[in-house]
PDB file of C-alpha atoms in Angstrom:
ATOM      1  CA  UNK A   1     -13.878   6.159 -31.074  1.00 84.00           C
ATOM      2  CA  UNK A   2     -16.201   3.486 -29.719  1.00 88.00           C
ATOM      3  CA  UNK A   3     -17.702   4.182 -26.304  1.00 90.00           C
ATOM      4  CA  UNK A   4     -16.820   1.318 -23.927  1.00 89.00           C
ATOM      5  CA  UNK A   5     -19.904   1.852 -21.731  1.00 91.00           C
ATOM      6  CA  UNK A   6     -22.180   1.607 -24.767  1.00 92.00           C
ATOM      7  CA  UNK A   7     -20.395  -1.583 -25.790  1.00 90.00           C
ATOM      8  CA  UNK A   8     -21.235  -3.037 -22.370  1.00 91.00           C
ATOM      9  CA  UNK A   9     -24.904  -2.096 -22.924  1.00 90.00           C
ATOM     10  CA  UNK A  10     -24.793  -3.868 -26.279  1.00 90.00           C
ATOM     11  CA  UNK A  11     -23.330  -6.915 -24.555  1.00 92.00           C
ATOM     12  CA  UNK A  12     -26.195  -6.892 -22.018  1.00 90.00           C
ATOM     13  CA  UNK A  13     -28.794  -6.656 -24.798  1.00 90.00           C
ATOM     14  CA  UNK A  14     -27.260  -9.505 -26.788  1.00 91.00           C
ATOM     15  CA  UNK A  15     -26.853 -11.763 -23.734  1.00 92.00           C
ATOM     16  CA  UNK A  16     -30.393 -11.107 -22.476  1.00 91.00           C
ATOM     17  CA  UNK A  17     -32.029 -11.258 -25.929  1.00 88.00           C
ATOM     18  CA  UNK A  18     -33.995  -7.978 -25.662  1.00 88.00           C
ATOM     19  CA  UNK A  19     -33.663  -4.277 -24.919  1.00 89.00           C
ATOM     20  CA  UNK A  20     -36.316  -4.525 -22.187  1.00 89.00           C
ATOM     21  CA  UNK A  21     -34.534  -7.337 -20.359  1.00 89.00           C
ATOM     22  CA  UNK A  22     -31.184  -5.528 -20.609  1.00 86.00           C
ATOM     23  CA  UNK A  23     -32.737  -2.313 -19.278  1.00 86.00           C
ATOM     24  CA  UNK A  24     -34.141  -4.143 -16.262  1.00 89.00           C
ATOM     25  CA  UNK A  25     -30.751  -5.750 -15.623  1.00 88.00           C
ATOM     26  CA  UNK A  26     -28.848  -2.460 -15.914  1.00 88.00           C
ATOM     27  CA  UNK A  27     -31.366  -0.281 -14.089  1.00 90.00           C
ATOM     28  CA  UNK A  28     -32.196   1.935 -17.080  1.00 91.00           C
ATOM     29  CA  UNK A  29     -35.369   2.554 -19.035  1.00 91.00           C
ATOM     30  CA  UNK A  30     -35.735   0.688 -22.342  1.00 90.00           C
ATOM     31  CA  UNK A  31     -35.721   4.009 -24.221  1.00 91.00           C
ATOM     32  CA  UNK A  32     -32.408   5.009 -22.596  1.00 90.00           C
ATOM     33  CA  UNK A  33     -30.825   1.713 -23.631  1.00 89.00           C
ATOM     34  CA  UNK A  34     -32.186   2.064 -27.179  1.00 89.00           C
ATOM     35  CA  UNK A  35     -30.720   5.579 -27.419  1.00 93.00           C
ATOM     36  CA  UNK A  36     -27.283   4.343 -26.311  1.00 91.00           C
ATOM     37  CA  UNK A  37     -27.347   1.454 -28.790  1.00 90.00           C
ATOM     38  CA  UNK A  38     -28.343   3.887 -31.570  1.00 91.00           C
ATOM     39  CA  UNK A  39     -25.438   6.159 -30.623  1.00 91.00           C
ATOM     40  CA  UNK A  40     -23.063   3.173 -30.687  1.00 90.00           C
ATOM     41  CA  UNK A  41     -24.313   2.226 -34.170  1.00 89.00           C
ATOM     42  CA  UNK A  42     -23.461   5.744 -35.334  1.00 92.00           C
ATOM     43  CA  UNK A  43     -19.970   5.372 -33.901  1.00 90.00           C
ATOM     44  CA  UNK A  44     -19.601   1.964 -35.585  1.00 90.00           C
ATOM     45  CA  UNK A  45     -21.211   3.224 -38.816  1.00 92.00           C
ATOM     46  CA  UNK A  46     -23.152  -0.036 -39.178  1.00 92.00           C
ATOM     47  CA  UNK A  47     -26.220  -1.735 -37.651  1.00 93.00           C
ATOM     48  CA  UNK A  48     -25.460  -3.824 -34.578  1.00 91.00           C
ATOM     49  CA  UNK A  49     -28.910  -5.345 -33.827  1.00 92.00           C
ATOM     50  CA  UNK A  50     -31.827  -6.625 -35.872  1.00 90.00           C
ATOM     51  CA  UNK A  51     -35.337  -7.346 -34.654  1.00 86.00           C
ATOM     52  CA  UNK A  52     -36.505 -10.923 -34.403  1.00 86.00           C
ATOM     53  CA  UNK A  53     -40.108 -11.197 -33.179  1.00 80.00           C
ATOM     54  CA  UNK A  54     -40.256  -9.421 -29.814  1.00 80.00           C
ATOM     55  CA  UNK A  55     -36.529  -9.618 -29.292  1.00 82.00           C
ATOM     56  CA  UNK A  56     -33.315  -8.745 -31.076  1.00 89.00           C
ATOM     57  CA  UNK A  57     -30.248 -10.563 -32.284  1.00 90.00           C
ATOM     58  CA  UNK A  58     -26.813  -9.215 -33.129  1.00 91.00           C
ATOM     59  CA  UNK A  59     -25.607  -8.546 -36.633  1.00 91.00           C
ATOM     60  CA  UNK A  60     -22.104  -9.814 -37.457  1.00 91.00           C
ATOM     61  CA  UNK A  61     -20.781  -6.395 -36.400  1.00 90.00           C
ATOM     62  CA  UNK A  62     -22.837  -6.555 -33.210  1.00 90.00           C
ATOM     63  CA  UNK A  63     -21.497 -10.021 -32.435  1.00 91.00           C
ATOM     64  CA  UNK A  64     -17.924  -8.782 -32.971  1.00 93.00           C
ATOM     65  CA  UNK A  65     -18.366  -5.831 -30.609  1.00 92.00           C
ATOM     66  CA  UNK A  66     -20.074  -8.042 -28.020  1.00 91.00           C
ATOM     67  CA  UNK A  67     -17.014 -10.281 -27.933  1.00 91.00           C
ATOM     68  CA  UNK A  68     -14.758  -7.235 -27.639  1.00 92.00           C
ATOM     69  CA  UNK A  69     -16.931  -5.891 -24.805  1.00 88.00           C
ATOM     70  CA  UNK A  70     -16.568  -9.190 -22.941  1.00 90.00           C
ATOM     71  CA  UNK A  71     -12.774  -9.011 -23.327  1.00 90.00           C
ATOM     72  CA  UNK A  72     -12.732  -5.392 -22.128  1.00 88.00           C
ATOM     73  CA  UNK A  73     -14.926  -6.328 -19.156  1.00 87.00           C
ATOM     74  CA  UNK A  74     -12.512  -9.073 -18.148  1.00 89.00           C
ATOM     75  CA  UNK A  75      -9.538  -6.715 -18.461  1.00 89.00           C
ATOM     76  CA  UNK A  76     -11.251  -4.045 -16.369  1.00 85.00           C
ATOM     77  CA  UNK A  77     -12.096  -6.623 -13.685  1.00 82.00           C
ATOM     78  CA  UNK A  78      -8.476  -7.831 -13.706  1.00 81.00           C
ATOM     79  CA  UNK A  79      -7.263  -4.233 -13.467  1.00 83.00           C
ATOM     80  CA  UNK A  80      -9.556  -3.556 -10.501  1.00 83.00           C
ATOM     81  CA  UNK A  81      -8.313  -6.698  -8.730  1.00 78.00           C
ATOM     82  CA  UNK A  82      -4.661  -5.861  -9.431  1.00 75.00           C
ATOM     83  CA  UNK A  83      -5.152  -2.294  -8.258  1.00 77.00           C
ATOM     84  CA  UNK A  84      -6.866  -3.448  -5.084  1.00 79.00           C
ATOM     85  CA  UNK A  85      -3.998  -5.875  -4.366  1.00 70.00           C
ATOM     86  CA  UNK A  86      -1.425  -3.118  -4.938  1.00 76.00           C
ATOM     87  CA  UNK A  87      -3.235  -0.606  -2.706  1.00 75.00           C
ATOM     88  CA  UNK A  88      -3.650  -3.216   0.032  1.00 74.00           C
ATOM     89  CA  UNK A  89       0.041  -4.133  -0.144  1.00 71.00           C
ATOM     90  CA  UNK A  90      -0.565  -7.697  -1.367  1.00 77.00           C
ATOM     91  CA  UNK A  91       1.534  -7.060  -4.492  1.00 74.00           C
ATOM     92  CA  UNK A  92       4.015  -4.479  -5.714  1.00 85.00           C
ATOM     93  CA  UNK A  93       7.722  -3.765  -5.761  1.00 89.00           C
ATOM     94  CA  UNK A  94       9.936  -2.123  -3.158  1.00 93.00           C
ATOM     95  CA  UNK A  95      13.391  -0.825  -4.143  1.00 94.00           C
ATOM     96  CA  UNK A  96      15.732  -0.686  -1.134  1.00 95.00           C
ATOM     97  CA  UNK A  97      19.219   0.868  -0.966  1.00 94.00           C
ATOM     98  CA  UNK A  98      21.424  -0.013   1.993  1.00 93.00           C
ATOM     99  CA  UNK A  99      25.036   0.128   3.151  1.00 90.00           C
ATOM    100  CA  UNK A 100      27.007  -2.965   4.143  1.00 88.00           C
ATOM    101  CA  UNK A 101      26.848  -2.932   7.955  1.00 89.00           C
ATOM    102  CA  UNK A 102      23.124  -2.193   7.929  1.00 91.00           C
ATOM    103  CA  UNK A 103      22.517  -5.262   5.766  1.00 90.00           C
ATOM    104  CA  UNK A 104      22.801  -8.078   8.286  1.00 87.00           C
ATOM    105  CA  UNK A 105      21.559  -6.249  11.376  1.00 90.00           C
ATOM    106  CA  UNK A 106      18.675  -4.198   9.968  1.00 95.00           C
ATOM    107  CA  UNK A 107      17.779  -4.976   6.351  1.00 96.00           C
ATOM    108  CA  UNK A 108      17.864  -8.789   6.474  1.00 95.00           C
ATOM    109  CA  UNK A 109      15.377  -9.197   9.367  1.00 95.00           C
ATOM    110  CA  UNK A 110      13.191  -6.414   7.929  1.00 95.00           C
ATOM    111  CA  UNK A 111      13.006  -8.143   4.531  1.00 95.00           C
ATOM    112  CA  UNK A 112      12.208 -11.469   6.217  1.00 94.00           C
ATOM    113  CA  UNK A 113       9.317  -9.889   8.117  1.00 93.00           C
ATOM    114  CA  UNK A 114       8.046  -8.096   4.980  1.00 91.00           C
ATOM    115  CA  UNK A 115       8.012 -11.349   3.018  1.00 91.00           C
ATOM    116  CA  UNK A 116       6.059 -13.020   5.799  1.00 91.00           C
ATOM    117  CA  UNK A 117       3.475 -10.225   5.970  1.00 88.00           C
ATOM    118  CA  UNK A 118       3.407  -9.238   2.257  1.00 88.00           C
ATOM    119  CA  UNK A 119       4.540 -12.347   0.314  1.00 90.00           C
ATOM    120  CA  UNK A 120       3.413 -10.891  -3.016  1.00 89.00           C
ATOM    121  CA  UNK A 121       5.700  -7.836  -2.771  1.00 90.00           C
ATOM    122  CA  UNK A 122       8.989  -8.053  -4.674  1.00 91.00           C
ATOM    123  CA  UNK A 123      11.976  -6.491  -2.892  1.00 93.00           C
ATOM    124  CA  UNK A 124      14.890  -5.153  -4.911  1.00 94.00           C
ATOM    125  CA  UNK A 125      18.003  -4.854  -2.722  1.00 95.00           C
ATOM    126  CA  UNK A 126      21.025  -2.817  -3.800  1.00 93.00           C
ATOM    127  CA  UNK A 127      24.204  -2.218  -1.820  1.00 91.00           C
ATOM    128  CA  UNK A 128      25.303   1.412  -2.080  1.00 83.00           C
ATOM    129  CA  UNK A 129      27.814   3.891  -0.707  1.00 69.00           C
ATOM    130  CA  UNK A 130      26.404   5.214   2.596  1.00 56.00           C
ATOM    131  CA  UNK A 131      27.450   8.785   1.765  1.00 58.00           C
ATOM    132  CA  UNK A 132      24.695   9.879  -0.597  1.00 70.00           C
ATOM    133  CA  UNK A 133      21.974   7.484  -1.765  1.00 77.00           C
ATOM    134  CA  UNK A 134      19.375  10.245  -1.376  1.00 82.00           C
ATOM    135  CA  UNK A 135      19.210  11.195  -5.087  1.00 84.00           C
ATOM    136  CA  UNK A 136      17.914   7.676  -5.832  1.00 88.00           C
ATOM    137  CA  UNK A 137      15.105   8.241  -3.319  1.00 90.00           C
ATOM    138  CA  UNK A 138      14.355  11.807  -4.366  1.00 87.00           C
ATOM    139  CA  UNK A 139      14.196  10.904  -8.073  1.00 87.00           C
ATOM    140  CA  UNK A 140      12.095   7.778  -7.560  1.00 88.00           C
ATOM    141  CA  UNK A 141      14.701   5.116  -8.386  1.00 90.00           C
ATOM    142  CA  UNK A 142      14.451   3.812  -4.819  1.00 93.00           C
ATOM    143  CA  UNK A 143      11.562   3.694  -2.369  1.00 93.00           C
ATOM    144  CA  UNK A 144      13.772   3.691   0.729  1.00 94.00           C
ATOM    145  CA  UNK A 145      17.455   4.055   1.535  1.00 93.00           C
ATOM    146  CA  UNK A 146      19.439   3.647   4.735  1.00 94.00           C
ATOM    147  CA  UNK A 147      21.780   6.559   5.381  1.00 90.00           C
ATOM    148  CA  UNK A 148      24.164   7.785   8.042  1.00 89.00           C
ATOM    149  CA  UNK A 149      23.709  11.401   9.144  1.00 73.00           C
ATOM    150  CA  UNK A 150      22.727  12.851   5.770  1.00 57.00           C
ATOM    151  CA  UNK A 151      23.892  16.425   5.061  1.00 53.00           C
ATOM    152  CA  UNK A 152      21.224  19.065   5.679  1.00 58.00           C
ATOM    153  CA  UNK A 153      21.229  20.288   2.076  1.00 50.00           C
ATOM    154  CA  UNK A 154      20.674  16.783   0.731  1.00 54.00           C
ATOM    155  CA  UNK A 155      17.343  16.345   2.506  1.00 65.00           C
ATOM    156  CA  UNK A 156      15.173  18.455   0.162  1.00 74.00           C
ATOM    157  CA  UNK A 157      12.238  16.322  -0.933  1.00 82.00           C
ATOM    158  CA  UNK A 158      13.252  13.478   1.387  1.00 88.00           C
ATOM    159  CA  UNK A 159      11.829  12.482   4.763  1.00 89.00           C
ATOM    160  CA  UNK A 160      14.276  10.966   7.248  1.00 90.00           C
ATOM    161  CA  UNK A 161      13.071   8.408   9.796  1.00 91.00           C
ATOM    162  CA  UNK A 162      15.511   7.923  12.671  1.00 92.00           C
ATOM    163  CA  UNK A 163      16.215   4.235  13.289  1.00 95.00           C
ATOM    164  CA  UNK A 164      19.013   4.092  15.835  1.00 93.00           C
ATOM    165  CA  UNK A 165      22.175   5.581  17.252  1.00 94.00           C
ATOM    166  CA  UNK A 166      24.970   3.129  16.484  1.00 94.00           C
ATOM    167  CA  UNK A 167      27.805   3.657  19.023  1.00 95.00           C
ATOM    168  CA  UNK A 168      31.457   3.059  18.201  1.00 95.00           C
ATOM    169  CA  UNK A 169      33.283   0.565  20.418  1.00 96.00           C
ATOM    170  CA  UNK A 170      37.001   0.432  21.159  1.00 96.00           C
ATOM    171  CA  UNK A 171      38.770  -2.583  19.654  1.00 97.00           C
ATOM    172  CA  UNK A 172      42.086  -3.404  21.368  1.00 97.00           C
ATOM    173  CA  UNK A 173      44.679  -6.151  21.003  1.00 97.00           C
ATOM    174  CA  UNK A 174      44.430  -8.852  23.655  1.00 95.00           C
ATOM    175  CA  UNK A 175      46.990  -8.070  26.322  1.00 91.00           C
ATOM    176  CA  UNK A 176      46.781  -4.314  25.752  1.00 95.00           C
ATOM    177  CA  UNK A 177      47.219  -2.334  29.013  1.00 94.00           C
ATOM    178  CA  UNK A 178      43.732  -0.845  28.592  1.00 94.00           C
ATOM    179  CA  UNK A 179      42.038  -4.174  27.787  1.00 91.00           C
ATOM    180  CA  UNK A 180      41.274  -4.890  31.446  1.00 90.00           C
ATOM    181  CA  UNK A 181      38.970  -1.925  31.850  1.00 90.00           C
ATOM    182  CA  UNK A 182      35.189  -2.452  31.373  1.00 85.00           C
ATOM    183  CA  UNK A 183      34.940   0.854  29.517  1.00 85.00           C
ATOM    184  CA  UNK A 184      37.249   3.610  28.351  1.00 94.00           C
ATOM    185  CA  UNK A 185      37.227   7.348  28.106  1.00 95.00           C
ATOM    186  CA  UNK A 186      37.863   8.367  24.506  1.00 96.00           C
ATOM    187  CA  UNK A 187      40.826  10.469  25.667  1.00 96.00           C
ATOM    188  CA  UNK A 188      42.449   7.238  26.952  1.00 96.00           C
ATOM    189  CA  UNK A 189      43.104   6.389  23.295  1.00 96.00           C
ATOM    190  CA  UNK A 190      44.605   9.760  22.367  1.00 96.00           C
ATOM    191  CA  UNK A 191      48.246   8.581  22.394  1.00 96.00           C
ATOM    192  CA  UNK A 192      47.569   5.243  20.726  1.00 97.00           C
ATOM    193  CA  UNK A 193      48.216   4.510  17.047  1.00 97.00           C
ATOM    194  CA  UNK A 194      44.860   3.987  15.335  1.00 97.00           C
ATOM    195  CA  UNK A 195      43.766   1.542  12.678  1.00 97.00           C
ATOM    196  CA  UNK A 196      41.379   3.293  10.308  1.00 94.00           C
ATOM    197  CA  UNK A 197      38.153   1.419   9.667  1.00 90.00           C
ATOM    198  CA  UNK A 198      36.168   4.053   7.719  1.00 89.00           C
ATOM    199  CA  UNK A 199      36.510   5.774   4.379  1.00 87.00           C
ATOM    200  CA  UNK A 200      36.042   9.568   4.319  1.00 87.00           C
ATOM    201  CA  UNK A 201      32.395  10.440   4.862  1.00 85.00           C
ATOM    202  CA  UNK A 202      29.732  10.639   7.568  1.00 86.00           C
ATOM    203  CA  UNK A 203      30.895   7.504   9.406  1.00 88.00           C
ATOM    204  CA  UNK A 204      34.487   8.736   9.730  1.00 91.00           C
ATOM    205  CA  UNK A 205      33.187  12.202  10.636  1.00 91.00           C
ATOM    206  CA  UNK A 206      31.360  10.701  13.635  1.00 91.00           C
ATOM    207  CA  UNK A 207      34.683   9.376  14.946  1.00 93.00           C
ATOM    208  CA  UNK A 208      36.657  12.546  14.244  1.00 94.00           C
ATOM    209  CA  UNK A 209      34.016  14.813  15.795  1.00 94.00           C
ATOM    210  CA  UNK A 210      34.025  12.791  19.021  1.00 95.00           C
ATOM    211  CA  UNK A 211      37.835  12.776  19.155  1.00 96.00           C
ATOM    212  CA  UNK A 212      37.887  16.529  18.637  1.00 95.00           C
ATOM    213  CA  UNK A 213      35.439  16.921  21.532  1.00 95.00           C
ATOM    214  CA  UNK A 214      37.823  14.806  23.638  1.00 95.00           C
ATOM    215  CA  UNK A 215      40.689  17.141  22.741  1.00 96.00           C
ATOM    216  CA  UNK A 216      42.731  15.197  20.194  1.00 96.00           C
ATOM    217  CA  UNK A 217      42.917  14.028  16.600  1.00 96.00           C
ATOM    218  CA  UNK A 218      43.609  10.315  16.109  1.00 96.00           C
ATOM    219  CA  UNK A 219      46.917   9.315  14.534  1.00 96.00           C
ATOM    220  CA  UNK A 220      46.112   6.681  11.934  1.00 96.00           C
ATOM    221  CA  UNK A 221      48.967   4.212  11.531  1.00 95.00           C
ATOM    222  CA  UNK A 222      47.010   1.928   9.172  1.00 95.00           C
ATOM    223  CA  UNK A 223      44.089   2.595   6.813  1.00 92.00           C
ATOM    224  CA  UNK A 224      41.779  -0.317   6.051  1.00 89.00           C
ATOM    225  CA  UNK A 225      38.241   1.013   5.301  1.00 81.00           C
ATOM    226  CA  UNK A 226      36.919  -2.412   6.314  1.00 87.00           C
ATOM    227  CA  UNK A 227      35.870  -3.601   9.772  1.00 93.00           C
ATOM    228  CA  UNK A 228      37.037  -7.211   9.450  1.00 92.00           C
ATOM    229  CA  UNK A 229      40.428  -6.153   8.072  1.00 94.00           C
ATOM    230  CA  UNK A 230      40.757  -3.483  10.766  1.00 95.00           C
ATOM    231  CA  UNK A 231      40.290  -6.137  13.461  1.00 96.00           C
ATOM    232  CA  UNK A 232      43.056  -8.186  11.908  1.00 96.00           C
ATOM    233  CA  UNK A 233      45.469  -5.248  12.067  1.00 97.00           C
ATOM    234  CA  UNK A 234      44.459  -4.589  15.687  1.00 97.00           C
ATOM    235  CA  UNK A 235      44.984  -8.250  16.599  1.00 96.00           C
ATOM    236  CA  UNK A 236      48.485  -8.012  15.096  1.00 96.00           C
ATOM    237  CA  UNK A 237      49.265  -5.170  17.511  1.00 96.00           C
ATOM    238  CA  UNK A 238      49.413  -2.382  14.925  1.00 97.00           C
ATOM    239  CA  UNK A 239      47.005  -0.097  16.766  1.00 96.00           C
ATOM    240  CA  UNK A 240      43.551   0.345  18.222  1.00 97.00           C
ATOM    241  CA  UNK A 241      40.322   0.946  16.332  1.00 97.00           C
ATOM    242  CA  UNK A 242      36.824   2.313  16.821  1.00 96.00           C
ATOM    243  CA  UNK A 243      34.181   0.192  15.086  1.00 96.00           C
ATOM    244  CA  UNK A 244      30.382   0.691  15.225  1.00 95.00           C
ATOM    245  CA  UNK A 245      28.333  -1.941  17.027  1.00 93.00           C
ATOM    246  CA  UNK A 246      26.574  -2.942  13.777  1.00 92.00           C
ATOM    247  CA  UNK A 247      30.004  -3.572  12.218  1.00 91.00           C
ATOM    248  CA  UNK A 248      31.143  -6.008  14.921  1.00 90.00           C
ATOM    249  CA  UNK A 249      29.047  -8.979  13.892  1.00 80.00           C
ATOM    250  CA  UNK A 250      32.093 -11.254  13.606  1.00 82.00           C
ATOM    251  CA  UNK A 251      34.817 -10.571  16.181  1.00 91.00           C
ATOM    252  CA  UNK A 252      38.440 -11.527  15.692  1.00 94.00           C
ATOM    253  CA  UNK A 253      39.668 -13.879  18.462  1.00 95.00           C
ATOM    254  CA  UNK A 254      42.758 -11.727  18.930  1.00 96.00           C
ATOM    255  CA  UNK A 255      40.908  -8.564  20.018  1.00 97.00           C
ATOM    256  CA  UNK A 256      38.869  -7.344  22.960  1.00 96.00           C
ATOM    257  CA  UNK A 257      36.002  -4.874  22.651  1.00 95.00           C
ATOM    258  CA  UNK A 258      35.214  -2.174  25.188  1.00 95.00           C
ATOM    259  CA  UNK A 259      32.611   0.582  25.383  1.00 94.00           C
ATOM    260  CA  UNK A 260      33.785   4.169  24.937  1.00 95.00           C
ATOM    261  CA  UNK A 261      32.612   7.003  27.203  1.00 91.00           C
ATOM    262  CA  UNK A 262      33.273  10.711  27.656  1.00 88.00           C
ATOM    263  CA  UNK A 263      32.231  11.259  24.857  1.00 94.00           C
ATOM    264  CA  UNK A 264      30.717   8.261  23.110  1.00 92.00           C
ATOM    265  CA  UNK A 265      31.283   8.324  19.322  1.00 94.00           C
ATOM    266  CA  UNK A 266      27.969   7.611  17.619  1.00 94.00           C
ATOM    267  CA  UNK A 267      26.753   7.449  14.053  1.00 93.00           C
ATOM    268  CA  UNK A 268      23.009   7.886  13.539  1.00 92.00           C
ATOM    269  CA  UNK A 269      21.261   5.638  11.030  1.00 93.00           C
ATOM    270  CA  UNK A 270      18.173   6.926   9.202  1.00 93.00           C
ATOM    271  CA  UNK A 271      15.713   5.464   6.721  1.00 94.00           C
ATOM    272  CA  UNK A 272      15.133   7.942   3.895  1.00 92.00           C
ATOM    273  CA  UNK A 273      11.852   7.967   1.955  1.00 93.00           C
ATOM    274  CA  UNK A 274      10.479  10.386  -0.622  1.00 91.00           C
ATOM    275  CA  UNK A 275       8.544  13.184   1.042  1.00 86.00           C
ATOM    276  CA  UNK A 276       5.779  13.157  -1.591  1.00 84.00           C
ATOM    277  CA  UNK A 277       5.416   9.366  -1.793  1.00 79.00           C
ATOM    278  CA  UNK A 278       1.763   8.229  -1.492  1.00 81.00           C
ATOM    279  CA  UNK A 279       0.835   5.826   1.329  1.00 81.00           C
ATOM    280  CA  UNK A 280       2.065   2.291   0.608  1.00 85.00           C
ATOM    281  CA  UNK A 281       1.273  -0.565   3.012  1.00 88.00           C
ATOM    282  CA  UNK A 282       4.403  -2.456   1.939  1.00 88.00           C
ATOM    283  CA  UNK A 283       6.641   0.560   2.541  1.00 92.00           C
ATOM    284  CA  UNK A 284       4.984   1.272   5.893  1.00 90.00           C
ATOM    285  CA  UNK A 285       5.413  -2.383   6.839  1.00 90.00           C
ATOM    286  CA  UNK A 286       9.082  -2.323   5.878  1.00 94.00           C
ATOM    287  CA  UNK A 287       9.693   0.812   7.952  1.00 94.00           C
ATOM    288  CA  UNK A 288       8.015  -0.838  10.934  1.00 93.00           C
ATOM    289  CA  UNK A 289      10.203  -3.911  10.429  1.00 93.00           C
ATOM    290  CA  UNK A 290      13.334  -1.733  10.291  1.00 96.00           C
ATOM    291  CA  UNK A 291      12.354  -0.061  13.570  1.00 95.00           C
ATOM    292  CA  UNK A 292      11.820  -3.472  15.165  1.00 93.00           C
ATOM    293  CA  UNK A 293      15.225  -4.682  13.916  1.00 93.00           C
ATOM    294  CA  UNK A 294      16.852  -1.488  15.196  1.00 93.00           C
ATOM    295  CA  UNK A 295      15.299  -1.974  18.638  1.00 91.00           C
ATOM    296  CA  UNK A 296      16.515  -5.588  18.708  1.00 88.00           C
ATOM    297  CA  UNK A 297      20.053  -4.522  17.788  1.00 84.00           C
ATOM    298  CA  UNK A 298      20.147  -2.068  20.691  1.00 78.00           C
ATOM    299  CA  UNK A 299      19.255  -4.846  23.127  1.00 72.00           C
ATOM    300  CA  UNK A 300      21.830  -7.313  21.809  1.00 66.00           C
TER     301      UNK A 300
END
């Protein structure tokens, strides 16, 4: 196999016209350069230089390898530039997994900020089930995923960054006897029919755990698994619902929303990243943007 460093020495000799000039340019002695050229000729199994007066000129084989050395030099320079851009976060690709209600409130503003700060980074967004996107992170198919209260056993190899506690709010029909109160105790809703807004999983568990702490289990009269649809059922007078703050972006005109106390149902949203992932400026920037979006959502 041809030695790339020796090819670069050959290139220097050919471009400068002599071994002595190339040695001065490269910081070697002329004898050291001559030895490397001789070794390269052995690898090539053909002469690469011929003497002309006090200088040298390339043989056809030497001219061929000089051109190849120039191409390799350009490729190495391009590789160094590309690597530097990737390490600095100027380029790259970030695969993001998110669940629906985190999209508008957290992911969208975070992606906008990332594109402003790292315009060369490509972001791949994929909507997933909030129950268990962690295998995608652990196995390297995703760089980051938003999750709700991941099970303890699912965290192996994954680092969880807490973003926010997303409280559930009571959604009542307009004209409901409880609608005039500024806030409600969760037990105030114990005897009401409920409109389900969550599918089985960590989000529904957050509701059920809080209701259990308040001493009751909600009686679901309607199942919807969708926040917009659940508001429609509530507005029609079919029951009350508990919907997380992030899920109440668009409120039905036929409902009122009240805070819930004693206890307050809350789902906790985390960003999951691979525990062994090397430092990445783009990923760090996206996490910072998610934290900023989470802080803004708490103040809204």
